[in-house]
Amino acid sequence: MYTVECSENFTINHTVKKEGEITYIDLTAQAIDAPGKLTLAVKWNYPLIGAHLTWSPIPYAVRGVTPTWGVDKTESNAMRSAPVRSYVAYDDTNGITVACSDAKNNVCIQMGLRESCACLACGVFIRVDCHIAEYSARIRIDERRLPFSECIEDVAKWWETFDGYTPAPVPEAARKPLYSTWYSYHQGITPEALLHECEYFHELGCDTIIVDDGWHTAVKGGVYSTCGDWIPSAEKFPDMREFVNQVHEIGMKIMLWYTVPFMGENTMCYEQFKDKMLKPYGNHRTWILDPRYPEVREYIIGKYRSALTDWGIDGLKLDFIDSFAQSDIVRDGMDFVSVYDAVDRLMKDVLRELRAVRPDVLIEFRQTYIGPLMRTFGNMFRSSDTPNDSFGNRLNVLHLRQMSGNTAVHSDMTMWHPEESVESAAFQLTSVLFSVPQISVRESGIPEEHKAMIKEYLSFWNRYREVILDGKMTYKNFASNYTYVSARLGNTQVGAVYGGRVAYLDVATEEIVLVNATMEKTMWLDARFLGKYSCIVKDCMGRECGRYDVVLGEPARIPVPVNGYVYMMRK
């Protein structure tokens, strides 16, 4: 039984359709007298059987079963998270996965245990914070007992079927390792230093450099009051076109960092737009532009277009888009009421205009702006900031992989202390095996062993790139933070053991490659098939450690160094 409620100024109708073990609830609301704000709720109970923990798009969210008086919900809007939530069994099967077709407005999916009946009190709460006359949405409730990751992947495909939710094309360069300047340099960048990094890391297998914050300003300290003009700092980049040309001559592409909504008080164009702002951004002497003004959108688009045409860059790292927020204030000159609608229009126009100049333009967004709407104008999704946090980076990219379809999922920039042991430093890279790696360390500051490790890892990753990015994914033991993850494509599978020593081999392939991303030095092979394999074991620097023959289908154990790997070929 589903209960549907909405605010008094609207009428609400709903229909329920069941297709196998998936239920669809279609909602339509009409304003009674005049357009207004809408609140809408769909509620029902679900018996909590075979579902022990929760999955949400944000990995650090609450994972256990929470009572109704606790806080257990997924909140999303156009620029934050995604409207989907699951309850998962300990064997990684789906209990219930709830999703909403509206990825633009504020959607809260809440599930709390009702103690009196051991049921989940489920609810989807939708809030439209601008005046509208009508509204429609669809709720999807999946109760199939499949691996929960498959249910999440199906939600991503379902979102793609709605008007305005077609994902942006993904250029091949978005699927290749890159170098980022942020953790290694912060704002202290110079052309000479970056060209050196380009030369070094391009030889190791990186195809793009992201020049992060600092290219537009000589001011240090992380302030944003100089954001908005987007003119290269004369002190740092007196000739941006020449710098870009030099990067291209090395063989790398280049992306520049921009904050989409920011307009700082220390810019030349602040006076032009000071009456077209949504709100201040903290105490940074910075403001959030209001995209409901067409001239604001055209200004932003023009800046990005000029960067491609005038300097020849290949893409943009677009930041802080989640700072846009709905506003009740509507003024003359605006052509949208909803800020979210205006952001959608802005970013779809950005992509269209930039692809007209460069069809393979690269557009990166980071968590938490990673929902289905963001996929329509971004082709690279990066893990949220997790500096030197290999564990958090791993969870982020694995959650992103499950809900991002073919959008290229990138790790956060990997970094580590130069005095870290090479085996320990390698966790920064093996933890994010199933994403496109981004690296942000200075070549001059890392020891030779670390350089050998980076070279070996990037060579390994590029060799198996198609398997890793396009293969069928398997996720084991979500309750223990994914102890084993693998990808299989054709006759090759690549897996990583992240805990518990066990590699779960469910399907036979001619080639099996297993990474030991744990502190253990022994790996157990749990295979559901019979087969004899010859094995070559290497350490994290690519040095051979041994050769073995193993028989799968019976208990098999093989020594593998920390963050080393075993290469197995069927005999």
Coordinates of C-alpha atoms in Angstrom, one line a residue:
M1 CA 0.0 0.0 0.0
Y2 CA 1.4 3.3 -1.1
T3 CA 0.4 6.6 0.4
V4 CA 0.8 9.7 -1.7
E5 CA 0.6 13.3 -0.3
C6 CA 1.3 16.7 -1.6
S7 CA 1.0 20.3 -0.5
E8 CA -2.5 21.9 -0.2
N9 CA -2.1 24.1 -3.3
F10 CA -1.8 21.1 -5.6
T11 CA -3.8 18.1 -6.6
I12 CA -2.0 14.8 -7.0
N13 CA -2.7 11.7 -9.0
H14 CA -0.7 8.5 -9.1
T15 CA -0.7 5.1 -10.8
V16 CA 1.1 1.9 -9.7
K17 CA 2.4 -0.6 -12.2
K18 CA 4.3 -3.8 -11.4
E19 CA 6.7 -5.4 -13.8
G20 CA 7.9 -8.6 -12.3
E21 CA 9.7 -7.6 -9.1
I22 CA 10.0 -3.9 -10.1
T23 CA 7.3 -1.5 -9.2
Y24 CA 6.8 1.9 -10.9
I25 CA 4.8 4.7 -9.3
D26 CA 3.9 7.6 -11.7
L27 CA 3.1 10.9 -10.1
T28 CA 1.4 13.9 -11.6
A29 CA 0.6 17.1 -9.7
Q30 CA -1.4 20.2 -10.8
A31 CA -1.5 23.6 -9.1
I32 CA -5.1 24.4 -8.0
D33 CA -5.2 28.2 -8.4
A34 CA -1.8 29.6 -9.3
P35 CA 1.7 28.3 -9.6
G36 CA 3.5 27.6 -6.3
K37 CA 6.0 25.6 -4.5
L38 CA 5.4 21.9 -4.3
T39 CA 6.1 19.3 -1.6
L40 CA 5.2 15.7 -2.4
A41 CA 5.6 12.4 -0.5
V42 CA 5.3 8.8 -1.3
K43 CA 5.3 6.4 1.7
W44 CA 5.1 2.7 2.2
N45 CA 6.3 -0.1 4.4
Y46 CA 8.7 -2.9 3.4
P47 CA 9.4 -6.0 5.5
L48 CA 13.1 -6.0 6.4
I49 CA 14.0 -9.5 5.3
G50 CA 17.4 -10.3 3.9
A51 CA 18.6 -6.7 3.9
H52 CA 21.2 -5.8 6.4
L53 CA 22.9 -2.6 5.4
T54 CA 22.4 0.4 3.2
W55 CA 24.1 1.7 0.0
S56 CA 24.0 5.3 -1.1
P57 CA 25.8 7.3 -3.7
I58 CA 27.9 9.0 -1.0
P59 CA 30.2 6.2 0.5
Y60 CA 30.7 7.8 3.9
A61 CA 27.0 7.9 4.6
V62 CA 25.4 5.8 7.3
R63 CA 25.6 2.1 6.3
G64 CA 23.8 0.2 9.0
V65 CA 20.0 -0.3 9.6
T66 CA 18.8 2.9 11.3
P67 CA 15.4 3.3 13.2
T68 CA 12.9 5.8 12.1
W69 CA 14.1 8.2 14.9
G70 CA 17.6 8.1 13.4
V71 CA 18.9 9.8 10.4
D72 CA 19.1 7.5 7.3
K73 CA 18.4 9.2 4.0
T74 CA 19.8 10.1 0.6
E75 CA 19.3 13.8 -0.4
S76 CA 20.0 14.9 -3.9
N77 CA 19.3 17.7 -6.4
A78 CA 20.6 18.8 -9.7
M79 CA 24.2 19.4 -8.5
R80 CA 24.4 17.0 -5.6
S81 CA 24.4 13.2 -5.3
A82 CA 21.7 11.1 -7.0
P83 CA 18.2 10.0 -6.1
V84 CA 18.8 6.3 -5.4
R85 CA 19.2 4.2 -2.3
S86 CA 19.5 0.5 -1.6
Y87 CA 19.2 -2.0 1.3
V88 CA 21.7 -4.8 0.8
A89 CA 22.1 -8.3 2.2
Y90 CA 25.4 -9.6 3.6
D91 CA 25.7 -11.8 0.5
D92 CA 25.7 -8.7 -1.7
T93 CA 22.2 -9.3 -3.0
N94 CA 19.6 -6.6 -3.4
G95 CA 16.9 -6.2 -0.8
I96 CA 15.2 -3.1 -2.1
T97 CA 16.6 -0.3 -4.4
V98 CA 14.6 2.9 -4.6
A99 CA 15.2 5.5 -7.3
C100 CA 13.4 8.6 -8.5
S101 CA 13.4 10.0 -12.1
D102 CA 13.7 13.6 -10.9
A103 CA 17.4 14.3 -10.5
K104 CA 16.9 18.0 -10.7
N105 CA 14.8 19.1 -7.7
N106 CA 15.3 18.3 -4.1
V107 CA 14.6 14.6 -3.5
C108 CA 15.0 12.8 -0.2
I109 CA 14.8 9.0 -0.1
Q110 CA 14.4 7.9 3.5
M111 CA 14.2 4.4 5.0
G112 CA 14.0 3.9 8.7
L113 CA 13.2 0.7 10.7
R114 CA 9.8 0.7 12.4
E115 CA 10.5 -1.3 15.5
S116 CA 7.0 -2.6 16.2
C117 CA 6.9 -4.6 13.0
A118 CA 10.6 -4.9 11.8
C119 CA 9.6 -3.1 8.7
L120 CA 11.3 -0.3 6.8
A121 CA 9.2 2.9 6.8
C122 CA 10.1 4.0 3.2
G123 CA 9.5 7.4 1.8
V124 CA 10.4 9.5 -1.2
F125 CA 10.0 13.2 -0.4
I126 CA 10.2 15.7 -3.3
R127 CA 10.5 19.4 -2.9
V128 CA 10.3 22.0 -5.7
D129 CA 11.5 25.3 -4.3
C130 CA 10.3 27.5 -7.1
H131 CA 6.8 28.3 -8.4
I132 CA 5.4 25.7 -10.9
A133 CA 2.0 24.9 -12.4
E134 CA 2.5 21.2 -12.9
Y135 CA 4.9 18.4 -12.1
S136 CA 5.5 14.7 -12.9
A137 CA 8.0 12.1 -11.8
R138 CA 8.4 8.3 -11.6
I139 CA 9.5 6.2 -8.6
R140 CA 11.2 2.9 -9.3
I141 CA 11.2 0.2 -6.6
D142 CA 13.4 -2.8 -7.3
E143 CA 13.0 -5.9 -5.2
R144 CA 14.9 -8.4 -7.4
R145 CA 17.3 -10.7 -5.6
L146 CA 20.2 -9.9 -7.8
P147 CA 23.7 -8.6 -6.9
F148 CA 22.8 -5.2 -5.6
S149 CA 25.4 -3.6 -7.9
E150 CA 23.5 -4.8 -11.0
C151 CA 20.4 -3.1 -9.6
I152 CA 22.3 0.2 -9.2
E153 CA 23.7 -0.2 -12.7
D154 CA 20.1 -0.7 -14.0
V155 CA 19.0 2.5 -12.3
A156 CA 21.7 4.3 -14.2
K157 CA 20.5 2.9 -17.5
W158 CA 16.9 3.8 -16.5
W159 CA 17.8 7.4 -15.9
E160 CA 19.2 7.6 -19.4
T161 CA 15.7 6.9 -20.9
F162 CA 14.2 10.2 -19.7
D163 CA 14.2 13.3 -21.8
G164 CA 17.1 15.6 -21.1
Y165 CA 19.2 12.8 -19.4
T166 CA 21.2 11.5 -22.3
P167 CA 24.8 11.2 -21.1
A168 CA 27.5 13.3 -22.8
P169 CA 29.9 11.5 -25.2
V170 CA 33.1 10.2 -23.6
P171 CA 36.3 11.0 -25.5
E172 CA 39.0 8.4 -25.5
A173 CA 41.3 10.9 -23.6
A174 CA 38.9 10.8 -20.7
R175 CA 39.7 7.2 -20.3
K176 CA 43.5 7.6 -20.0
P177 CA 45.7 8.5 -16.9
L178 CA 46.5 12.1 -16.3
Y179 CA 48.6 14.4 -14.2
S180 CA 47.1 17.0 -11.9
T181 CA 48.8 20.0 -10.4
W182 CA 46.7 20.5 -7.3
Y183 CA 48.2 18.4 -4.5
S184 CA 51.7 18.6 -5.9
Y185 CA 51.7 22.4 -6.4
H186 CA 48.5 24.0 -5.2
Q187 CA 48.7 27.5 -6.5
G188 CA 52.5 27.6 -6.8
I189 CA 52.6 26.7 -10.5
T190 CA 55.0 27.8 -13.2
P191 CA 55.2 26.9 -16.9
E192 CA 58.7 25.5 -16.5
A193 CA 57.8 23.2 -13.6
L194 CA 54.7 21.9 -15.3
L195 CA 56.4 21.3 -18.6
H196 CA 58.9 19.2 -16.8
E197 CA 56.1 17.2 -15.1
C198 CA 54.5 16.7 -18.5
E199 CA 57.7 15.4 -20.1
Y200 CA 58.2 12.9 -17.3
F201 CA 54.7 11.6 -16.7
H202 CA 53.9 11.5 -20.4
E203 CA 56.7 8.9 -20.8
L204 CA 55.1 6.9 -18.0
G205 CA 51.7 6.8 -19.7
C206 CA 49.8 10.0 -18.7
D207 CA 48.0 11.7 -21.6
T208 CA 46.6 14.9 -20.1
I209 CA 47.6 17.5 -17.5
I210 CA 45.0 19.4 -15.4
V211 CA 46.3 22.8 -14.5
D212 CA 44.4 23.5 -11.3
D213 CA 43.7 26.6 -9.3
G214 CA 46.4 29.2 -9.6
W215 CA 46.8 29.8 -13.3
H216 CA 44.5 32.8 -13.2
T217 CA 46.0 34.6 -10.2
A218 CA 49.2 35.5 -8.4
V219 CA 47.4 35.8 -5.1
K220 CA 48.1 32.9 -2.7
G221 CA 46.1 31.4 0.0
G222 CA 43.1 29.6 -1.6
V223 CA 40.9 32.7 -1.9
Y224 CA 38.4 33.0 -4.6
S225 CA 38.0 36.7 -4.8
T226 CA 40.0 36.7 -8.1
C227 CA 37.8 34.2 -9.8
G228 CA 35.6 35.4 -12.6
D229 CA 37.8 37.3 -15.2
W230 CA 39.6 34.0 -16.1
I231 CA 42.6 35.8 -17.5
P232 CA 45.9 34.0 -17.1
S233 CA 48.2 35.5 -14.5
A234 CA 50.8 37.7 -16.3
E235 CA 53.4 36.7 -13.7
K236 CA 52.9 33.0 -14.2
F237 CA 51.6 32.5 -17.7
P238 CA 52.5 35.6 -19.8
D239 CA 51.6 33.6 -23.0
M240 CA 49.1 30.9 -22.3
R241 CA 48.8 29.9 -26.0
E242 CA 52.5 29.2 -26.2
F243 CA 52.4 27.2 -23.0
V244 CA 49.5 25.1 -24.3
N245 CA 51.4 24.6 -27.6
Q246 CA 54.4 23.3 -25.6
V247 CA 52.3 20.9 -23.7
H248 CA 50.8 19.6 -27.0
E249 CA 54.3 19.3 -28.5
I250 CA 55.2 16.9 -25.6
G251 CA 52.2 14.9 -26.6
M252 CA 49.8 15.7 -23.8
K253 CA 46.4 17.4 -23.7
I254 CA 45.7 20.2 -21.2
M255 CA 42.7 21.1 -19.1
L256 CA 42.2 24.2 -17.0
W257 CA 40.4 24.6 -13.7
Y258 CA 37.4 26.9 -13.4
T259 CA 34.8 27.6 -10.7
V260 CA 31.5 27.7 -12.5
P261 CA 29.5 30.0 -10.3
F262 CA 32.1 32.3 -8.7
M263 CA 32.5 36.0 -9.3
G264 CA 35.0 37.6 -6.9
E265 CA 35.0 41.2 -5.8
N266 CA 38.6 41.6 -7.0
T267 CA 37.8 41.1 -10.6
M268 CA 37.3 43.5 -13.5
C269 CA 33.9 42.1 -14.3
Y270 CA 32.4 42.2 -10.8
E271 CA 30.8 45.6 -11.4
Q272 CA 29.1 44.3 -14.5
F273 CA 27.4 41.4 -12.7
K274 CA 27.1 42.6 -9.0
D275 CA 23.3 42.9 -9.4
K276 CA 23.0 39.5 -10.9
M277 CA 24.1 37.4 -7.9
L278 CA 22.4 34.7 -5.9
K279 CA 24.3 35.0 -2.6
P280 CA 27.8 35.4 -1.2
Y281 CA 30.1 32.5 -1.0
G282 CA 31.2 32.3 2.7
N283 CA 33.5 35.2 3.7
H284 CA 35.7 34.9 0.6
R285 CA 34.6 38.2 -0.9
T286 CA 33.1 36.0 -3.6
W287 CA 29.6 35.8 -4.9
I288 CA 27.5 33.1 -6.7
L289 CA 26.3 34.2 -10.1
D290 CA 22.6 33.8 -10.9
P291 CA 22.3 31.6 -14.1
R292 CA 18.7 32.7 -14.6
Y293 CA 20.0 35.8 -16.4
P294 CA 20.8 34.9 -20.0
E295 CA 23.7 37.4 -20.0
V296 CA 25.3 35.5 -17.1
R297 CA 25.1 32.2 -18.9
E298 CA 26.5 33.7 -22.1
Y299 CA 29.4 35.3 -20.2
I300 CA 30.3 31.9 -18.7
I301 CA 30.0 30.1 -22.0
G302 CA 32.0 32.8 -23.7
K303 CA 34.9 32.4 -21.3
Y304 CA 35.0 28.7 -21.8
R305 CA 34.7 29.0 -25.6
S306 CA 37.5 31.5 -25.7
A307 CA 39.8 29.2 -23.7
L308 CA 39.4 26.6 -26.4
T309 CA 39.6 29.0 -29.4
D310 CA 42.2 31.4 -28.2
W311 CA 44.5 29.2 -26.2
G312 CA 43.8 25.8 -27.7
I313 CA 43.1 23.9 -24.5
D314 CA 41.4 20.5 -24.6
G315 CA 39.1 20.6 -21.7
L316 CA 37.9 22.1 -18.4
K317 CA 37.8 21.0 -14.8
L318 CA 34.6 22.6 -13.6
D319 CA 34.4 23.1 -9.8
F320 CA 31.9 24.3 -7.2
I321 CA 28.8 23.9 -9.3
D322 CA 27.1 22.7 -6.2
S323 CA 27.2 26.2 -4.9
F324 CA 24.2 27.2 -7.0
A325 CA 21.0 27.2 -4.9
Q326 CA 17.3 27.8 -5.5
S327 CA 16.0 31.3 -4.8
D328 CA 12.5 32.8 -4.3
I329 CA 13.6 36.1 -5.8
V330 CA 12.5 36.6 -9.4
R331 CA 13.5 39.8 -11.2
D332 CA 13.0 41.3 -14.6
G333 CA 15.5 40.1 -17.1
M334 CA 15.5 36.5 -16.0
D335 CA 14.3 33.8 -18.4
F336 CA 14.0 31.0 -15.8
V337 CA 12.2 30.8 -12.5
S338 CA 14.1 27.7 -11.3
V339 CA 17.9 28.0 -10.7
Y340 CA 18.2 24.3 -11.3
D341 CA 16.5 24.6 -14.7
A342 CA 18.9 27.5 -15.5
V343 CA 22.0 25.5 -14.5
D344 CA 20.8 22.7 -16.7
R345 CA 20.4 25.0 -19.6
L346 CA 23.7 26.7 -18.9
M347 CA 25.7 23.4 -18.8
K348 CA 24.0 21.8 -21.8
D349 CA 24.7 24.9 -23.8
V350 CA 28.3 24.9 -22.5
L351 CA 28.8 21.3 -23.8
R352 CA 27.1 22.1 -27.1
E353 CA 29.2 25.2 -27.7
L354 CA 32.4 23.6 -26.7
R355 CA 31.8 20.4 -28.8
A356 CA 31.2 22.7 -31.8
V357 CA 34.8 23.9 -31.3
R358 CA 36.3 20.6 -30.1
P359 CA 34.1 17.5 -30.4
D360 CA 36.4 15.6 -28.0
V361 CA 36.3 18.3 -25.3
L362 CA 37.0 17.0 -21.8
I363 CA 34.7 18.1 -18.9
E364 CA 35.4 17.0 -15.4
F365 CA 33.2 17.2 -12.3
R366 CA 33.9 15.8 -8.8
Q367 CA 31.8 14.2 -6.1
T368 CA 29.3 15.1 -5.0
Y369 CA 28.1 16.6 -8.3
I370 CA 27.8 13.2 -10.0
G371 CA 24.1 12.5 -10.6
P372 CA 22.4 11.6 -13.9
L373 CA 21.8 15.2 -14.8
M374 CA 25.5 16.0 -14.4
R375 CA 26.3 13.1 -16.7
T376 CA 24.5 15.0 -19.5
F377 CA 27.2 17.7 -19.6
G378 CA 30.3 16.0 -18.0
N379 CA 32.3 13.1 -19.3
M380 CA 34.7 12.7 -16.4
F381 CA 33.5 12.1 -12.8
R382 CA 36.3 12.3 -10.2
S383 CA 36.3 11.0 -6.6
S384 CA 35.8 13.6 -3.9
D385 CA 38.9 15.1 -2.3
T386 CA 40.7 12.3 -0.5
P387 CA 44.3 13.5 -0.3
N388 CA 46.6 10.6 0.9
D389 CA 43.4 8.6 1.7
S390 CA 43.6 5.5 -0.4
F391 CA 40.7 3.9 1.5
G392 CA 38.3 6.7 1.0
N393 CA 39.4 7.1 -2.6
R394 CA 38.7 3.4 -3.2
L395 CA 35.2 3.6 -1.8
N396 CA 34.4 6.7 -3.8
V397 CA 35.4 5.3 -7.1
L398 CA 33.7 2.0 -6.6
H399 CA 30.4 3.7 -5.7
L400 CA 30.8 6.0 -8.8
R401 CA 31.5 3.0 -11.0
Q402 CA 28.2 1.4 -10.1
M403 CA 26.0 4.4 -10.9
S404 CA 27.9 6.3 -13.7
G405 CA 27.4 4.1 -16.7
N406 CA 30.0 4.7 -19.4
T407 CA 31.0 8.1 -17.9
A408 CA 34.7 8.0 -17.2
V409 CA 35.3 7.6 -13.4
H410 CA 38.5 9.0 -12.2
S411 CA 40.3 8.7 -8.9
D412 CA 41.0 11.7 -6.8
M413 CA 44.6 12.9 -7.3
T414 CA 46.9 10.3 -5.8
M415 CA 49.7 11.6 -3.5
W416 CA 51.9 10.3 -0.7
H417 CA 54.8 11.2 1.5
P418 CA 58.2 10.6 -0.3
E419 CA 59.5 8.8 2.7
E420 CA 56.7 6.3 2.6
S421 CA 57.7 2.7 1.8
V422 CA 57.2 1.9 -1.8
E423 CA 54.8 -0.9 -0.9
S424 CA 52.7 1.4 1.2
A425 CA 52.8 4.2 -1.4
A426 CA 51.5 1.8 -4.0
F427 CA 48.2 1.6 -2.1
Q428 CA 47.4 5.0 -3.4
L429 CA 47.2 3.5 -6.9
T430 CA 46.1 -0.1 -6.4
S431 CA 43.2 1.1 -4.3
V432 CA 41.8 3.0 -7.3
L433 CA 42.5 0.3 -9.9
F434 CA 39.0 0.4 -11.2
S435 CA 39.1 4.1 -12.1
V436 CA 41.2 6.2 -14.4
P437 CA 44.2 7.2 -12.2
Q438 CA 45.1 10.8 -11.6
I439 CA 48.6 11.5 -10.2
S440 CA 49.7 14.5 -8.3
V441 CA 53.3 14.1 -7.0
R442 CA 56.4 16.1 -8.0
E443 CA 58.9 14.0 -10.0
S444 CA 61.8 15.7 -8.3
G445 CA 60.5 14.8 -4.8
I446 CA 60.0 11.1 -5.1
P447 CA 62.7 8.4 -4.7
E448 CA 63.7 6.0 -7.5
E449 CA 61.7 3.1 -6.0
H450 CA 58.6 5.2 -6.2
K451 CA 59.3 6.1 -9.7
A452 CA 59.7 2.5 -10.7
M453 CA 56.4 1.7 -8.9
I454 CA 54.5 4.5 -10.8
K455 CA 56.0 3.4 -14.1
E456 CA 55.0 -0.3 -13.5
Y457 CA 51.5 0.6 -12.3
L458 CA 50.7 2.9 -15.2
S459 CA 52.1 0.4 -17.7
F460 CA 49.9 -2.3 -16.0
W461 CA 46.8 -0.1 -16.0
N462 CA 47.2 1.0 -19.6
R463 CA 47.7 -2.7 -20.7
Y464 CA 44.4 -3.7 -19.1
R465 CA 42.5 -0.4 -19.5
E466 CA 39.7 -1.8 -21.7
V467 CA 39.1 -4.7 -19.3
I468 CA 39.1 -2.4 -16.2
L469 CA 36.8 0.3 -17.7
D470 CA 34.5 -1.8 -20.0
G471 CA 34.4 -5.2 -18.3
K472 CA 31.6 -6.7 -16.4
M473 CA 32.1 -5.7 -12.8
T474 CA 31.9 -7.9 -9.7
Y475 CA 31.8 -6.5 -6.2
K476 CA 32.3 -8.9 -3.2
N477 CA 31.6 -8.2 0.5
F478 CA 30.2 -4.7 0.5
A479 CA 29.6 -5.1 4.2
S480 CA 33.4 -5.3 4.6
N481 CA 34.2 -2.4 2.2
Y482 CA 34.5 -4.6 -0.8
T483 CA 37.2 -7.2 -0.1
Y484 CA 37.4 -8.3 -3.7
V485 CA 36.5 -6.4 -6.9
S486 CA 37.0 -7.6 -10.5
A487 CA 36.3 -6.7 -14.1
R488 CA 35.9 -9.3 -16.9
L489 CA 36.0 -8.6 -20.7
G490 CA 36.3 -11.4 -23.3
N491 CA 38.8 -13.9 -22.1
T492 CA 40.5 -11.7 -19.6
Q493 CA 39.6 -10.8 -16.0
V494 CA 41.4 -8.4 -13.7
G495 CA 40.8 -8.5 -10.0
A496 CA 42.0 -6.9 -6.8
V497 CA 42.0 -8.3 -3.3
Y498 CA 41.3 -5.5 -0.8
G499 CA 40.9 -7.7 2.3
G500 CA 40.5 -11.2 3.6
R501 CA 43.2 -12.7 1.2
V502 CA 40.6 -14.3 -1.0
A503 CA 40.2 -13.8 -4.8
Y504 CA 36.7 -15.0 -5.9
L505 CA 37.0 -16.5 -9.4
D506 CA 33.4 -17.2 -10.6
V507 CA 34.0 -17.5 -14.3
A508 CA 36.9 -19.2 -16.2
T509 CA 38.9 -17.1 -18.6
E510 CA 42.2 -17.7 -20.4
E511 CA 43.9 -14.9 -18.6
I512 CA 43.5 -13.9 -15.0
V513 CA 45.4 -11.0 -13.4
L514 CA 45.1 -10.5 -9.6
V515 CA 46.4 -7.6 -7.6
N516 CA 47.2 -8.1 -3.9
A517 CA 46.1 -4.7 -2.5
T518 CA 46.5 -5.8 1.1
M519 CA 49.2 -6.1 3.7
E520 CA 49.0 -9.9 3.5
K521 CA 51.6 -11.7 1.5
T522 CA 49.5 -14.7 0.6
M523 CA 46.5 -14.9 -1.7
W524 CA 43.9 -17.7 -1.7
L525 CA 42.1 -18.5 -5.0
D526 CA 38.5 -19.5 -4.6
A527 CA 37.5 -20.7 -8.0
R528 CA 34.1 -22.2 -9.1
F529 CA 35.7 -24.0 -12.1
L530 CA 38.4 -26.4 -12.8
G531 CA 41.6 -25.4 -14.6
K532 CA 45.3 -25.4 -14.6
Y533 CA 47.2 -22.1 -14.8
S534 CA 50.8 -21.1 -15.1
C535 CA 51.6 -18.0 -12.9
I536 CA 54.1 -15.3 -12.9
V537 CA 54.3 -13.2 -9.7
K538 CA 55.7 -9.6 -9.7
D539 CA 56.1 -7.0 -7.0
C540 CA 54.8 -3.4 -7.1
M541 CA 57.9 -2.3 -9.1
G542 CA 57.4 -5.0 -11.7
R543 CA 60.2 -7.3 -10.5
E544 CA 59.6 -11.0 -11.0
C545 CA 59.2 -12.9 -7.7
G546 CA 58.4 -16.4 -8.8
R547 CA 56.7 -18.7 -11.2
Y548 CA 54.2 -21.3 -10.2
D549 CA 51.6 -23.7 -11.5
V550 CA 48.2 -23.8 -9.8
V551 CA 45.2 -26.0 -10.1
L552 CA 41.9 -24.1 -9.7
G553 CA 38.8 -25.8 -8.4
E554 CA 40.6 -27.1 -5.3
P555 CA 42.1 -25.0 -2.5
A556 CA 44.9 -22.9 -4.0
R557 CA 47.3 -20.6 -2.3
I558 CA 50.0 -18.4 -3.9
P559 CA 52.5 -16.0 -2.4
V560 CA 52.1 -12.4 -3.7
P561 CA 54.0 -9.4 -2.4
V562 CA 52.1 -6.4 -0.9
N563 CA 50.6 -4.5 -3.8
G564 CA 52.2 -7.0 -6.2
Y565 CA 50.2 -9.0 -8.7
V566 CA 50.0 -12.5 -10.2
Y567 CA 49.6 -13.0 -14.0
M568 CA 47.9 -16.3 -14.8
M569 CA 47.5 -18.1 -18.1
R570 CA 45.4 -21.2 -18.7
K571 CA 47.5 -24.2 -19.6

